[in-house]
Structure formats: C-alpha cells, structure tokens
Amino acid sequence: MDIRTSIAKRRVGVVVNYASLTLFLLLYYIGFIGHWSAVLTIGVLIFLAVATVSFIFVHIKTGLWRLAHSSREKLDERQIQVTHEALRYSYSVFAVICLLIMLFNAVTGYRGHYLFDAVLPMSLLYFAHSLPSSVIAWTEREV
C-alpha cells in the first residue's frame, strides 16, 4: 500500500484496524475480569497483531500518519485544509467516545480497576492519534 492506494482499500484497512482494536480490548477485558485461557490469550495476541499490521499498512505505508502529524509549515494549502477538517472531526468523535465511557461507568456505578488499568488509556491514546489519518484515509480520494 502506498499513498496512491484506492479509497476502498484504505477504508477496508481502517475498518480492520479499529475492529481488531475493539476485539483486542473486548477479549482482553473478558480475560482480565474473568479467567484467562489459552484460547483467549491467543485471540488477544492475534487481534493485537492484526491491529498492528493494519496500522502499518493504513497509516504508515500510505504516509497518512506523517501527513496528519506534520506541522503547518511543511504542508501546502490543500493539505492544511484536509488535516484541519480531519482533526476537527476526529477530536469531536474522540470526545464523544470518552464521554460515553465515563457515562457507562457513572450509570453502572462501576468503580473497579478493570476499565482503567493501562490498556484502555493506551488504546484511547492510539485512537486519538490515529483517528485524524483514518478520517483522511476514509474521505479523501487523492492524498
């Protein structure tokens, strides 16, 4: 995959990336709350590997990660506009997701450590940084 990868392939990559991240978290917390088994551990490792590989193909090899994380001085006017819109949209989505997680905890009265150990915050950090380039991958025909 390179920066000229079709929008359809980039969209599939974004879906695979976030689906594998979600399944990784789901299986991880099932194991964390319940009991770890060999099958569960293998599932967690497989989805983590798929998330990592899809990140490399969707964000790194296409150059979208670099585009979304470049300073304004290194971008032309079109790139500035594209990244600005992607950042605006991304952080709106990110804020809503974080608020939904907090609402879930408030409504359920859950005060345990399961949702707030290191894995969820690290996943949210990854999500916050990858979402702008995912929006660009999803929306832009030419990048």
mmCIF file of N, CA and C in Angstrom:
data_model
loop_
_atom_site.group_PDB
_atom_site.id
_atom_site.type_symbol
_atom_site.label_atom_id
_atom_site.label_comp_id
_atom_site.label_asym_id
_atom_site.label_seq_id
_atom_site.Cartn_x
_atom_site.Cartn_y
_atom_site.Cartn_z
ATOM 1 N N MET A 1 0.836 -1.162 0.000
ATOM 2 C CA MET A 1 0.000 0.000 0.000
ATOM 3 C C MET A 1 0.887 1.234 0.000
ATOM 4 N N ASP A 2 0.585 2.172 -0.839
ATOM 5 C CA ASP A 2 1.278 3.447 -0.767
ATOM 6 C C ASP A 2 0.244 4.558 -0.759
ATOM 7 N N ILE A 3 0.705 5.764 -0.837
ATOM 8 C CA ILE A 3 -0.188 6.909 -0.704
ATOM 9 C C ILE A 3 -1.254 6.937 -1.811
ATOM 10 N N ARG A 4 -1.029 6.222 -2.909
ATOM 11 C CA ARG A 4 -1.993 6.188 -4.003
ATOM 12 C C ARG A 4 -2.964 5.019 -3.880
ATOM 13 N N THR A 5 -2.964 4.344 -2.772
ATOM 14 C CA THR A 5 -3.858 3.218 -2.558
ATOM 15 C C THR A 5 -5.298 3.689 -2.695
ATOM 16 N N SER A 6 -6.130 2.863 -3.300
ATOM 17 C CA SER A 6 -7.519 3.266 -3.546
ATOM 18 C C SER A 6 -8.240 3.545 -2.234
ATOM 19 N N ILE A 7 -9.236 4.402 -2.341
ATOM 20 C CA ILE A 7 -10.017 4.766 -1.166
ATOM 21 C C ILE A 7 -10.720 3.547 -0.586
ATOM 22 N N ALA A 8 -11.160 2.621 -1.440
ATOM 23 C CA ALA A 8 -11.831 1.406 -0.961
ATOM 24 C C ALA A 8 -10.885 0.563 -0.108
ATOM 25 N N LYS A 9 -9.642 0.406 -0.548
ATOM 26 C CA LYS A 9 -8.664 -0.372 0.224
ATOM 27 C C LYS A 9 -8.324 0.328 1.533
ATOM 28 N N ARG A 10 -8.213 1.649 1.487
ATOM 29 C CA ARG A 10 -7.931 2.384 2.718
ATOM 30 C C ARG A 10 -9.087 2.243 3.703
ATOM 31 N N ARG A 11 -10.317 2.295 3.198
ATOM 32 C CA ARG A 11 -11.486 2.151 4.077
ATOM 33 C C ARG A 11 -11.516 0.767 4.721
ATOM 34 N N VAL A 12 -11.241 -0.254 3.935
ATOM 35 C CA VAL A 12 -11.186 -1.609 4.491
ATOM 36 C C VAL A 12 -10.106 -1.671 5.564
ATOM 37 N N GLY A 13 -8.964 -1.067 5.310
ATOM 38 C CA GLY A 13 -7.884 -1.059 6.291
ATOM 39 C C GLY A 13 -8.273 -0.365 7.582
ATOM 40 N N VAL A 14 -8.989 0.752 7.479
ATOM 41 C CA VAL A 14 -9.444 1.471 8.673
ATOM 42 C C VAL A 14 -10.421 0.608 9.467
ATOM 43 N N VAL A 15 -11.358 -0.027 8.772
ATOM 44 C CA VAL A 15 -12.330 -0.897 9.459
ATOM 45 C C VAL A 15 -11.616 -2.059 10.143
ATOM 46 N N VAL A 16 -10.703 -2.698 9.430
ATOM 47 C CA VAL A 16 -9.948 -3.824 10.015
ATOM 48 C C VAL A 16 -9.158 -3.352 11.227
ATOM 49 N N ASN A 17 -8.533 -2.183 11.124
ATOM 50 C CA ASN A 17 -7.725 -1.668 12.222
ATOM 51 C C ASN A 17 -8.552 -1.433 13.472
ATOM 52 N N TYR A 18 -9.653 -0.710 13.349
ATOM 53 C CA TYR A 18 -10.462 -0.403 14.532
ATOM 54 C C TYR A 18 -11.266 -1.608 15.012
ATOM 55 N N ALA A 19 -11.687 -2.485 14.110
ATOM 56 C CA ALA A 19 -12.385 -3.702 14.533
ATOM 57 C C ALA A 19 -11.437 -4.603 15.326
ATOM 58 N N SER A 20 -10.208 -4.747 14.844
ATOM 59 C CA SER A 20 -9.251 -5.591 15.568
ATOM 60 C C SER A 20 -8.867 -4.962 16.903
ATOM 61 N N LEU A 21 -8.771 -3.645 16.964
ATOM 62 C CA LEU A 21 -8.504 -2.978 18.236
ATOM 63 C C LEU A 21 -9.657 -3.209 19.211
ATOM 64 N N THR A 22 -10.885 -3.090 18.725
ATOM 65 C CA THR A 22 -12.062 -3.309 19.565
ATOM 66 C C THR A 22 -12.127 -4.752 20.058
ATOM 67 N N LEU A 23 -11.886 -5.705 19.166
ATOM 68 C CA LEU A 23 -11.913 -7.114 19.563
ATOM 69 C C LEU A 23 -10.771 -7.444 20.525
ATOM 70 N N PHE A 24 -9.612 -6.830 20.305
ATOM 71 C CA PHE A 24 -8.499 -6.983 21.246
ATOM 72 C C PHE A 24 -8.932 -6.536 22.643
ATOM 73 N N LEU A 25 -9.529 -5.337 22.733
ATOM 74 C CA LEU A 25 -9.960 -4.820 24.031
ATOM 75 C C LEU A 25 -11.039 -5.696 24.655
ATOM 76 N N LEU A 26 -11.997 -6.125 23.846
ATOM 77 C CA LEU A 26 -13.071 -6.965 24.352
ATOM 78 C C LEU A 26 -12.523 -8.266 24.940
ATOM 79 N N LEU A 27 -11.690 -8.946 24.194
ATOM 80 C CA LEU A 27 -11.123 -10.203 24.690
ATOM 81 C C LEU A 27 -10.206 -9.971 25.891
ATOM 82 N N TYR A 28 -9.440 -8.885 25.848
ATOM 83 C CA TYR A 28 -8.547 -8.574 26.958
ATOM 84 C C TYR A 28 -9.342 -8.404 28.250
ATOM 85 N N TYR A 29 -10.430 -7.629 28.184
ATOM 86 C CA TYR A 29 -11.203 -7.385 29.393
ATOM 87 C C TYR A 29 -12.017 -8.603 29.817
ATOM 88 N N ILE A 30 -12.412 -9.440 28.885
ATOM 89 C CA ILE A 30 -13.038 -10.714 29.263
ATOM 90 C C ILE A 30 -12.034 -11.537 30.080
ATOM 91 N N GLY A 31 -10.810 -11.594 29.616
ATOM 92 C CA GLY A 31 -9.769 -12.309 30.354
ATOM 93 C C GLY A 31 -9.418 -11.635 31.662
ATOM 94 N N PHE A 32 -9.374 -10.325 31.651
ATOM 95 C CA PHE A 32 -8.995 -9.565 32.841
ATOM 96 C C PHE A 32 -10.043 -9.710 33.937
ATOM 97 N N ILE A 33 -11.320 -9.648 33.552
ATOM 98 C CA ILE A 33 -12.403 -9.736 34.527
ATOM 99 C C ILE A 33 -12.636 -11.191 34.932
ATOM 100 N N GLY A 34 -12.592 -12.074 33.958
ATOM 101 C CA GLY A 34 -12.875 -13.484 34.218
ATOM 102 C C GLY A 34 -11.608 -14.268 34.462
ATOM 103 N N HIS A 35 -11.425 -15.248 33.626
ATOM 104 C CA HIS A 35 -10.268 -16.128 33.786
ATOM 105 C C HIS A 35 -9.579 -16.280 32.432
ATOM 106 N N TRP A 36 -8.279 -16.089 32.404
ATOM 107 C CA TRP A 36 -7.515 -16.242 31.173
ATOM 108 C C TRP A 36 -7.440 -17.721 30.786
ATOM 109 N N SER A 37 -7.637 -17.980 29.515
ATOM 110 C CA SER A 37 -7.435 -19.322 28.982
ATOM 111 C C SER A 37 -6.439 -19.209 27.833
ATOM 112 N N ALA A 38 -5.960 -20.335 27.369
ATOM 113 C CA ALA A 38 -5.013 -20.326 26.245
ATOM 114 C C ALA A 38 -5.677 -19.761 24.991
ATOM 115 N N VAL A 39 -6.920 -20.137 24.747
ATOM 116 C CA VAL A 39 -7.647 -19.655 23.564
ATOM 117 C C VAL A 39 -7.842 -18.144 23.642
ATOM 118 N N LEU A 40 -8.223 -17.654 24.803
ATOM 119 C CA LEU A 40 -8.416 -16.220 24.989
ATOM 120 C C LEU A 40 -7.109 -15.456 24.801
ATOM 121 N N THR A 41 -6.040 -15.972 25.342
ATOM 122 C CA THR A 41 -4.731 -15.342 25.196
ATOM 123 C C THR A 41 -4.301 -15.297 23.736
ATOM 124 N N ILE A 42 -4.500 -16.395 23.028
ATOM 125 C CA ILE A 42 -4.153 -16.433 21.594
ATOM 126 C C ILE A 42 -5.011 -15.440 20.821
ATOM 127 N N GLY A 43 -6.305 -15.369 21.148
ATOM 128 C CA GLY A 43 -7.189 -14.404 20.493
ATOM 129 C C GLY A 43 -6.737 -12.970 20.710
ATOM 130 N N VAL A 44 -6.367 -12.648 21.946
ATOM 131 C CA VAL A 44 -5.877 -11.302 22.266
ATOM 132 C C VAL A 44 -4.627 -10.988 21.444
ATOM 133 N N LEU A 45 -3.695 -11.922 21.392
ATOM 134 C CA LEU A 45 -2.450 -11.701 20.643
ATOM 135 C C LEU A 45 -2.696 -11.591 19.138
ATOM 136 N N ILE A 46 -3.618 -12.385 18.617
ATOM 137 C CA ILE A 46 -3.937 -12.308 17.181
ATOM 138 C C ILE A 46 -4.535 -10.955 16.839
ATOM 139 N N PHE A 47 -5.522 -10.496 17.625
ATOM 140 C CA PHE A 47 -6.136 -9.208 17.317
ATOM 141 C C PHE A 47 -5.179 -8.036 17.528
ATOM 142 N N LEU A 48 -4.279 -8.156 18.488
ATOM 143 C CA LEU A 48 -3.258 -7.124 18.657
ATOM 144 C C LEU A 48 -2.324 -7.103 17.446
ATOM 145 N N ALA A 49 -1.951 -8.271 16.952
ATOM 146 C CA ALA A 49 -1.092 -8.354 15.765
ATOM 147 C C ALA A 49 -1.804 -7.793 14.536
ATOM 148 N N VAL A 50 -3.075 -8.124 14.357
ATOM 149 C CA VAL A 50 -3.835 -7.607 13.216
ATOM 150 C C VAL A 50 -3.951 -6.085 13.310
ATOM 151 N N ALA A 51 -4.194 -5.567 14.498
ATOM 152 C CA ALA A 51 -4.271 -4.114 14.680
ATOM 153 C C ALA A 51 -2.942 -3.456 14.331
ATOM 154 N N THR A 52 -1.846 -4.059 14.740
ATOM 155 C CA THR A 52 -0.519 -3.505 14.456
ATOM 156 C C THR A 52 -0.208 -3.530 12.968
ATOM 157 N N VAL A 53 -0.449 -4.664 12.321
ATOM 158 C CA VAL A 53 -0.165 -4.789 10.887
ATOM 159 C C VAL A 53 -1.060 -3.854 10.077
ATOM 160 N N SER A 54 -2.343 -3.785 10.426
ATOM 161 C CA SER A 54 -3.237 -2.897 9.674
ATOM 162 C C SER A 54 -2.869 -1.430 9.904
ATOM 163 N N PHE A 55 -2.379 -1.098 11.100
ATOM 164 C CA PHE A 55 -1.889 0.262 11.347
ATOM 165 C C PHE A 55 -0.736 0.591 10.403
ATOM 166 N N ILE A 56 0.185 -0.333 10.271
ATOM 167 C CA ILE A 56 1.339 -0.103 9.397
ATOM 168 C C ILE A 56 0.889 0.124 7.956
ATOM 169 N N PHE A 57 -0.028 -0.703 7.476
ATOM 170 C CA PHE A 57 -0.479 -0.576 6.090
ATOM 171 C C PHE A 57 -1.348 0.656 5.847
ATOM 172 N N VAL A 58 -2.240 0.975 6.784
ATOM 173 C CA VAL A 58 -3.160 2.085 6.570
ATOM 174 C C VAL A 58 -2.519 3.435 6.881
ATOM 175 N N HIS A 59 -1.738 3.514 7.925
ATOM 176 C CA HIS A 59 -1.259 4.813 8.384
ATOM 177 C C HIS A 59 0.196 5.104 8.002
ATOM 178 N N ILE A 60 1.055 4.133 8.134
ATOM 179 C CA ILE A 60 2.479 4.374 7.897
ATOM 180 C C ILE A 60 2.810 4.289 6.410
ATOM 181 N N LYS A 61 2.478 3.176 5.785
ATOM 182 C CA LYS A 61 2.868 2.978 4.381
ATOM 183 C C LYS A 61 2.190 3.949 3.430
ATOM 184 N N THR A 62 1.019 4.442 3.782
ATOM 185 C CA THR A 62 0.336 5.416 2.923
ATOM 186 C C THR A 62 0.869 6.832 3.139
ATOM 187 N N GLY A 63 1.576 7.064 4.221
ATOM 188 C CA GLY A 63 2.073 8.395 4.535
ATOM 189 C C GLY A 63 1.043 9.258 5.244
ATOM 190 N N LEU A 64 -0.124 8.691 5.548
ATOM 191 C CA LEU A 64 -1.177 9.480 6.182
ATOM 192 C C LEU A 64 -0.840 9.864 7.621
ATOM 193 N N TRP A 65 -0.125 8.991 8.318
ATOM 194 C CA TRP A 65 0.293 9.317 9.694
ATOM 195 C C TRP A 65 1.175 10.562 9.676
ATOM 196 N N ARG A 66 2.147 10.581 8.753
ATOM 197 C CA ARG A 66 3.049 11.729 8.648
ATOM 198 C C ARG A 66 2.273 12.986 8.253
ATOM 199 N N LEU A 67 1.325 12.848 7.318
ATOM 200 C CA LEU A 67 0.527 13.990 6.898
ATOM 201 C C LEU A 67 -0.276 14.558 8.066
ATOM 202 N N ALA A 68 -0.925 13.691 8.815
ATOM 203 C CA ALA A 68 -1.766 14.139 9.926
ATOM 204 C C ALA A 68 -0.956 14.700 11.095
ATOM 205 N N HIS A 69 0.331 14.351 11.177
ATOM 206 C CA HIS A 69 1.162 14.802 12.290
ATOM 207 C C HIS A 69 2.233 15.820 11.877
ATOM 208 N N SER A 70 2.118 16.367 10.668
ATOM 209 C CA SER A 70 3.091 17.355 10.198
ATOM 210 C C SER A 70 2.733 18.749 10.691
ATOM 211 N N SER A 71 3.753 19.581 10.822
ATOM 212 C CA SER A 71 3.490 20.977 11.183
ATOM 213 C C SER A 71 2.958 21.721 9.960
ATOM 214 N N ARG A 72 2.258 22.809 10.204
ATOM 215 C CA ARG A 72 1.646 23.594 9.114
ATOM 216 C C ARG A 72 2.687 24.066 8.102
ATOM 217 N N GLU A 73 3.881 24.367 8.582
ATOM 218 C CA GLU A 73 4.912 24.890 7.697
ATOM 219 C C GLU A 73 5.314 23.898 6.618
ATOM 220 N N LYS A 74 5.110 22.614 6.867
ATOM 221 C CA LYS A 74 5.514 21.582 5.917
ATOM 222 C C LYS A 74 4.394 21.176 4.964
ATOM 223 N N LEU A 75 3.216 21.809 5.075
ATOM 224 C CA LEU A 75 2.064 21.430 4.269
ATOM 225 C C LEU A 75 1.673 22.539 3.313
ATOM 226 N N ASP A 76 1.092 22.157 2.168
ATOM 227 C CA ASP A 76 0.541 23.166 1.269
ATOM 228 C C ASP A 76 -0.884 23.501 1.728
ATOM 229 N N GLU A 77 -1.516 24.454 1.052
ATOM 230 C CA GLU A 77 -2.836 24.924 1.480
ATOM 231 C C GLU A 77 -3.877 23.816 1.495
ATOM 232 N N ARG A 78 -3.890 22.974 0.487
ATOM 233 C CA ARG A 78 -4.862 21.883 0.418
ATOM 234 C C ARG A 78 -4.643 20.902 1.575
ATOM 235 N N GLN A 79 -3.398 20.557 1.830
ATOM 236 C CA GLN A 79 -3.088 19.628 2.917
ATOM 237 C C GLN A 79 -3.469 20.220 4.275
ATOM 238 N N ILE A 80 -3.255 21.519 4.438
ATOM 239 C CA ILE A 80 -3.641 22.184 5.682
ATOM 240 C C ILE A 80 -5.145 22.087 5.873
ATOM 241 N N GLN A 81 -5.901 22.340 4.818
ATOM 242 C CA GLN A 81 -7.358 22.275 4.905
ATOM 243 C C GLN A 81 -7.827 20.848 5.215
ATOM 244 N N VAL A 82 -7.245 19.861 4.533
ATOM 245 C CA VAL A 82 -7.627 18.463 4.741
ATOM 246 C C VAL A 82 -7.311 18.027 6.172
ATOM 247 N N THR A 83 -6.123 18.340 6.649
ATOM 248 C CA THR A 83 -5.757 17.923 8.002
ATOM 249 C C THR A 83 -6.563 18.671 9.062
ATOM 250 N N HIS A 84 -6.866 19.936 8.806
ATOM 251 C CA HIS A 84 -7.675 20.699 9.756
ATOM 252 C C HIS A 84 -9.062 20.076 9.902
ATOM 253 N N GLU A 85 -9.696 19.756 8.795
ATOM 254 C CA GLU A 85 -11.019 19.134 8.841
ATOM 255 C C GLU A 85 -10.959 17.765 9.518
ATOM 256 N N ALA A 86 -9.915 16.996 9.208
ATOM 257 C CA ALA A 86 -9.764 15.671 9.822
ATOM 258 C C ALA A 86 -9.576 15.795 11.334
ATOM 259 N N LEU A 87 -8.767 16.739 11.763
ATOM 260 C CA LEU A 87 -8.548 16.944 13.198
ATOM 261 C C LEU A 87 -9.823 17.411 13.892
ATOM 262 N N ARG A 88 -10.534 18.324 13.270
ATOM 263 C CA ARG A 88 -11.782 18.838 13.846
ATOM 264 C C ARG A 88 -12.787 17.701 14.039
ATOM 265 N N TYR A 89 -12.973 16.908 13.020
ATOM 266 C CA TYR A 89 -13.914 15.797 13.087
ATOM 267 C C TYR A 89 -13.428 14.730 14.073
ATOM 268 N N SER A 90 -12.160 14.398 14.010
ATOM 269 C CA SER A 90 -11.593 13.338 14.850
ATOM 270 C C SER A 90 -11.754 13.620 16.324
ATOM 271 N N TYR A 91 -11.422 14.806 16.732
ATOM 272 C CA TYR A 91 -11.465 15.089 18.155
ATOM 273 C C TYR A 91 -12.893 15.272 18.651
ATOM 274 N N SER A 92 -13.823 15.609 17.770
ATOM 275 C CA SER A 92 -15.237 15.594 18.147
ATOM 276 C C SER A 92 -15.674 14.169 18.438
ATOM 277 N N VAL A 93 -15.330 13.235 17.568
ATOM 278 C CA VAL A 93 -15.659 11.819 17.765
ATOM 279 C C VAL A 93 -14.962 11.285 19.011
ATOM 280 N N PHE A 94 -13.702 11.610 19.166
ATOM 281 C CA PHE A 94 -12.936 11.129 20.313
ATOM 282 C C PHE A 94 -13.549 11.611 21.623
ATOM 283 N N ALA A 95 -13.942 12.873 21.675
ATOM 284 C CA ALA A 95 -14.547 13.412 22.897
ATOM 285 C C ALA A 95 -15.840 12.683 23.233
ATOM 286 N N VAL A 96 -16.663 12.412 22.237
ATOM 287 C CA VAL A 96 -17.922 11.704 22.468
ATOM 288 C C VAL A 96 -17.655 10.293 22.989
ATOM 289 N N ILE A 97 -16.700 9.590 22.405
ATOM 290 C CA ILE A 97 -16.387 8.225 22.852
ATOM 291 C C ILE A 97 -15.883 8.233 24.295
ATOM 292 N N CYS A 98 -15.009 9.154 24.626
ATOM 293 C CA CYS A 98 -14.516 9.241 26.008
ATOM 294 C C CYS A 98 -15.659 9.557 26.974
ATOM 295 N N LEU A 99 -16.562 10.448 26.575
ATOM 296 C CA LEU A 99 -17.694 10.772 27.438
ATOM 297 C C LEU A 99 -18.636 9.582 27.595
ATOM 298 N N LEU A 100 -18.809 8.787 26.545
ATOM 299 C CA LEU A 100 -19.641 7.586 26.655
ATOM 300 C C LEU A 100 -19.025 6.571 27.618
ATOM 301 N N ILE A 101 -17.716 6.444 27.597
ATOM 302 C CA ILE A 101 -17.047 5.538 28.546
ATOM 303 C C ILE A 101 -17.272 6.031 29.973
ATOM 304 N N MET A 102 -17.135 7.338 30.187
ATOM 305 C CA MET A 102 -17.371 7.879 31.525
ATOM 306 C C MET A 102 -18.834 7.731 31.937
ATOM 307 N N LEU A 103 -19.769 7.930 30.986
ATOM 308 C CA LEU A 103 -21.194 7.755 31.279
ATOM 309 C C LEU A 103 -21.499 6.312 31.655
ATOM 310 N N PHE A 104 -20.927 5.371 30.912
ATOM 311 C CA PHE A 104 -21.102 3.960 31.234
ATOM 312 C C PHE A 104 -20.685 3.677 32.673
ATOM 313 N N ASN A 105 -19.553 4.200 33.056
ATOM 314 C CA ASN A 105 -19.060 3.975 34.421
ATOM 315 C C ASN A 105 -19.952 4.654 35.451
ATOM 316 N N ALA A 106 -20.482 5.843 35.122
ATOM 317 C CA ALA A 106 -21.356 6.541 36.067
ATOM 318 C C ALA A 106 -22.699 5.827 36.221
ATOM 319 N N VAL A 107 -23.273 5.380 35.111
ATOM 320 C CA VAL A 107 -24.583 4.726 35.139
ATOM 321 C C VAL A 107 -24.511 3.362 35.808
ATOM 322 N N THR A 108 -23.476 2.612 35.513
ATOM 323 C CA THR A 108 -23.360 1.274 36.094
ATOM 324 C C THR A 108 -22.834 1.318 37.520
ATOM 325 N N GLY A 109 -22.332 2.453 37.939
ATOM 326 C CA GLY A 109 -21.766 2.560 39.275
ATOM 327 C C GLY A 109 -20.467 1.796 39.423
ATOM 328 N N TYR A 110 -19.893 1.441 38.299
ATOM 329 C CA TYR A 110 -18.677 0.638 38.319
ATOM 330 C C TYR A 110 -17.495 1.472 38.786
ATOM 331 N N ARG A 111 -16.835 1.030 39.810
ATOM 332 C CA ARG A 111 -15.689 1.766 40.358
ATOM 333 C C ARG A 111 -14.440 0.890 40.433
ATOM 334 N N GLY A 112 -14.488 -0.236 39.775
ATOM 335 C CA GLY A 112 -13.348 -1.148 39.811
ATOM 336 C C GLY A 112 -12.202 -0.644 38.954
ATOM 337 N N HIS A 113 -11.170 -1.414 38.926
ATOM 338 C CA HIS A 113 -9.972 -1.037 38.191
ATOM 339 C C HIS A 113 -9.945 -1.617 36.787
ATOM 340 N N TYR A 114 -10.923 -2.436 36.406
ATOM 341 C CA TYR A 114 -10.868 -3.136 35.136
ATOM 342 C C TYR A 114 -10.821 -2.202 33.930
ATOM 343 N N LEU A 115 -11.679 -1.215 33.900
ATOM 344 C CA LEU A 115 -11.715 -0.340 32.729
ATOM 345 C C LEU A 115 -10.626 0.719 32.747
ATOM 346 N N PHE A 116 -9.965 0.891 33.872
ATOM 347 C CA PHE A 116 -8.998 1.971 33.951
ATOM 348 C C PHE A 116 -7.591 1.497 34.261
ATOM 349 N N ASP A 117 -7.289 0.282 33.915
ATOM 350 C CA ASP A 117 -5.898 -0.123 34.003
ATOM 351 C C ASP A 117 -5.182 0.497 32.803
ATOM 352 N N ALA A 118 -4.018 0.103 32.485
ATOM 353 C CA ALA A 118 -3.216 0.780 31.455
ATOM 354 C C ALA A 118 -3.689 0.509 30.030
ATOM 355 N N VAL A 119 -4.379 -0.591 29.760
ATOM 356 C CA VAL A 119 -4.720 -0.952 28.380
ATOM 357 C C VAL A 119 -5.728 0.003 27.763
ATOM 358 N N LEU A 120 -6.782 0.347 28.471
ATOM 359 C CA LEU A 120 -7.778 1.259 27.914
ATOM 360 C C LEU A 120 -7.196 2.650 27.645
ATOM 361 N N PRO A 121 -6.495 3.255 28.592
ATOM 362 C CA PRO A 121 -5.898 4.566 28.278
ATOM 363 C C PRO A 121 -4.909 4.521 27.107
ATOM 364 N N MET A 122 -4.117 3.454 27.020
ATOM 365 C CA MET A 122 -3.183 3.348 25.890
ATOM 366 C C MET A 122 -3.950 3.194 24.574
ATOM 367 N N SER A 123 -5.025 2.442 24.604
ATOM 368 C CA SER A 123 -5.841 2.270 23.399
ATOM 369 C C SER A 123 -6.502 3.589 22.999
ATOM 370 N N LEU A 124 -6.968 4.344 23.970
ATOM 371 C CA LEU A 124 -7.565 5.646 23.668
ATOM 372 C C LEU A 124 -6.518 6.623 23.131
ATOM 373 N N LEU A 125 -5.315 6.548 23.649
ATOM 374 C CA LEU A 125 -4.233 7.386 23.126
ATOM 375 C C LEU A 125 -3.950 7.034 21.670
ATOM 376 N N TYR A 126 -3.862 5.744 21.376
ATOM 377 C CA TYR A 126 -3.684 5.297 19.987
ATOM 378 C C TYR A 126 -4.842 5.782 19.120
ATOM 379 N N PHE A 127 -6.052 5.627 19.608
ATOM 380 C CA PHE A 127 -7.240 6.045 18.865
ATOM 381 C C PHE A 127 -7.200 7.546 18.562
ATOM 382 N N ALA A 128 -6.828 8.346 19.568
ATOM 383 C CA ALA A 128 -6.755 9.800 19.372
ATOM 384 C C ALA A 128 -5.734 10.182 18.306
ATOM 385 N N HIS A 129 -4.605 9.473 18.273
ATOM 386 C CA HIS A 129 -3.563 9.810 17.307
ATOM 387 C C HIS A 129 -3.814 9.228 15.918
ATOM 388 N N SER A 130 -4.521 8.122 15.843
ATOM 389 C CA SER A 130 -4.758 7.503 14.533
ATOM 390 C C SER A 130 -6.036 7.991 13.871
ATOM 391 N N LEU A 131 -6.953 8.540 14.626
ATOM 392 C CA LEU A 131 -8.230 8.964 14.058
ATOM 393 C C LEU A 131 -8.098 10.032 12.976
ATOM 394 N N PRO A 132 -7.261 11.054 13.130
ATOM 395 C CA PRO A 132 -7.147 12.032 12.040
ATOM 396 C C PRO A 132 -6.690 11.406 10.717
ATOM 397 N N SER A 133 -5.688 10.540 10.746
ATOM 398 C CA SER A 133 -5.256 9.929 9.489
ATOM 399 C C SER A 133 -6.286 8.926 8.990
ATOM 400 N N SER A 134 -7.073 8.337 9.874
ATOM 401 C CA SER A 134 -8.158 7.454 9.446
ATOM 402 C C SER A 134 -9.250 8.241 8.734
ATOM 403 N N VAL A 135 -9.554 9.427 9.237
ATOM 404 C CA VAL A 135 -10.558 10.277 8.583
ATOM 405 C C VAL A 135 -10.075 10.664 7.188
ATOM 406 N N ILE A 136 -8.812 11.007 7.069
ATOM 407 C CA ILE A 136 -8.254 11.342 5.751
ATOM 408 C C ILE A 136 -8.294 10.117 4.847
ATOM 409 N N ALA A 137 -7.914 8.967 5.366
ATOM 410 C CA ALA A 137 -7.945 7.732 4.568
ATOM 411 C C ALA A 137 -9.368 7.434 4.109
ATOM 412 N N TRP A 138 -10.343 7.713 4.921
ATOM 413 C CA TRP A 138 -11.726 7.393 4.619
ATOM 414 C C TRP A 138 -12.353 8.383 3.636
ATOM 415 N N THR A 139 -11.978 9.670 3.730
ATOM 416 C CA THR A 139 -12.692 10.693 2.979
ATOM 417 C C THR A 139 -12.024 11.181 1.710
ATOM 418 N N GLU A 140 -10.708 11.168 1.680
ATOM 419 C CA GLU A 140 -10.006 11.784 0.560
ATOM 420 C C GLU A 140 -9.753 10.801 -0.586
ATOM 421 N N ARG A 141 -10.162 11.186 -1.772
ATOM 422 C CA ARG A 141 -9.878 10.358 -2.958
ATOM 423 C C ARG A 141 -8.392 10.395 -3.287
ATOM 424 N N GLU A 142 -7.827 11.584 -3.292
ATOM 425 C CA GLU A 142 -6.401 11.781 -3.569
ATOM 426 C C GLU A 142 -5.746 12.310 -2.319
ATOM 427 N N VAL A 143 -4.700 11.625 -1.865
ATOM 428 C CA VAL A 143 -3.975 12.124 -0.686
ATOM 429 C C VAL A 143 -2.519 12.317 -1.017
#
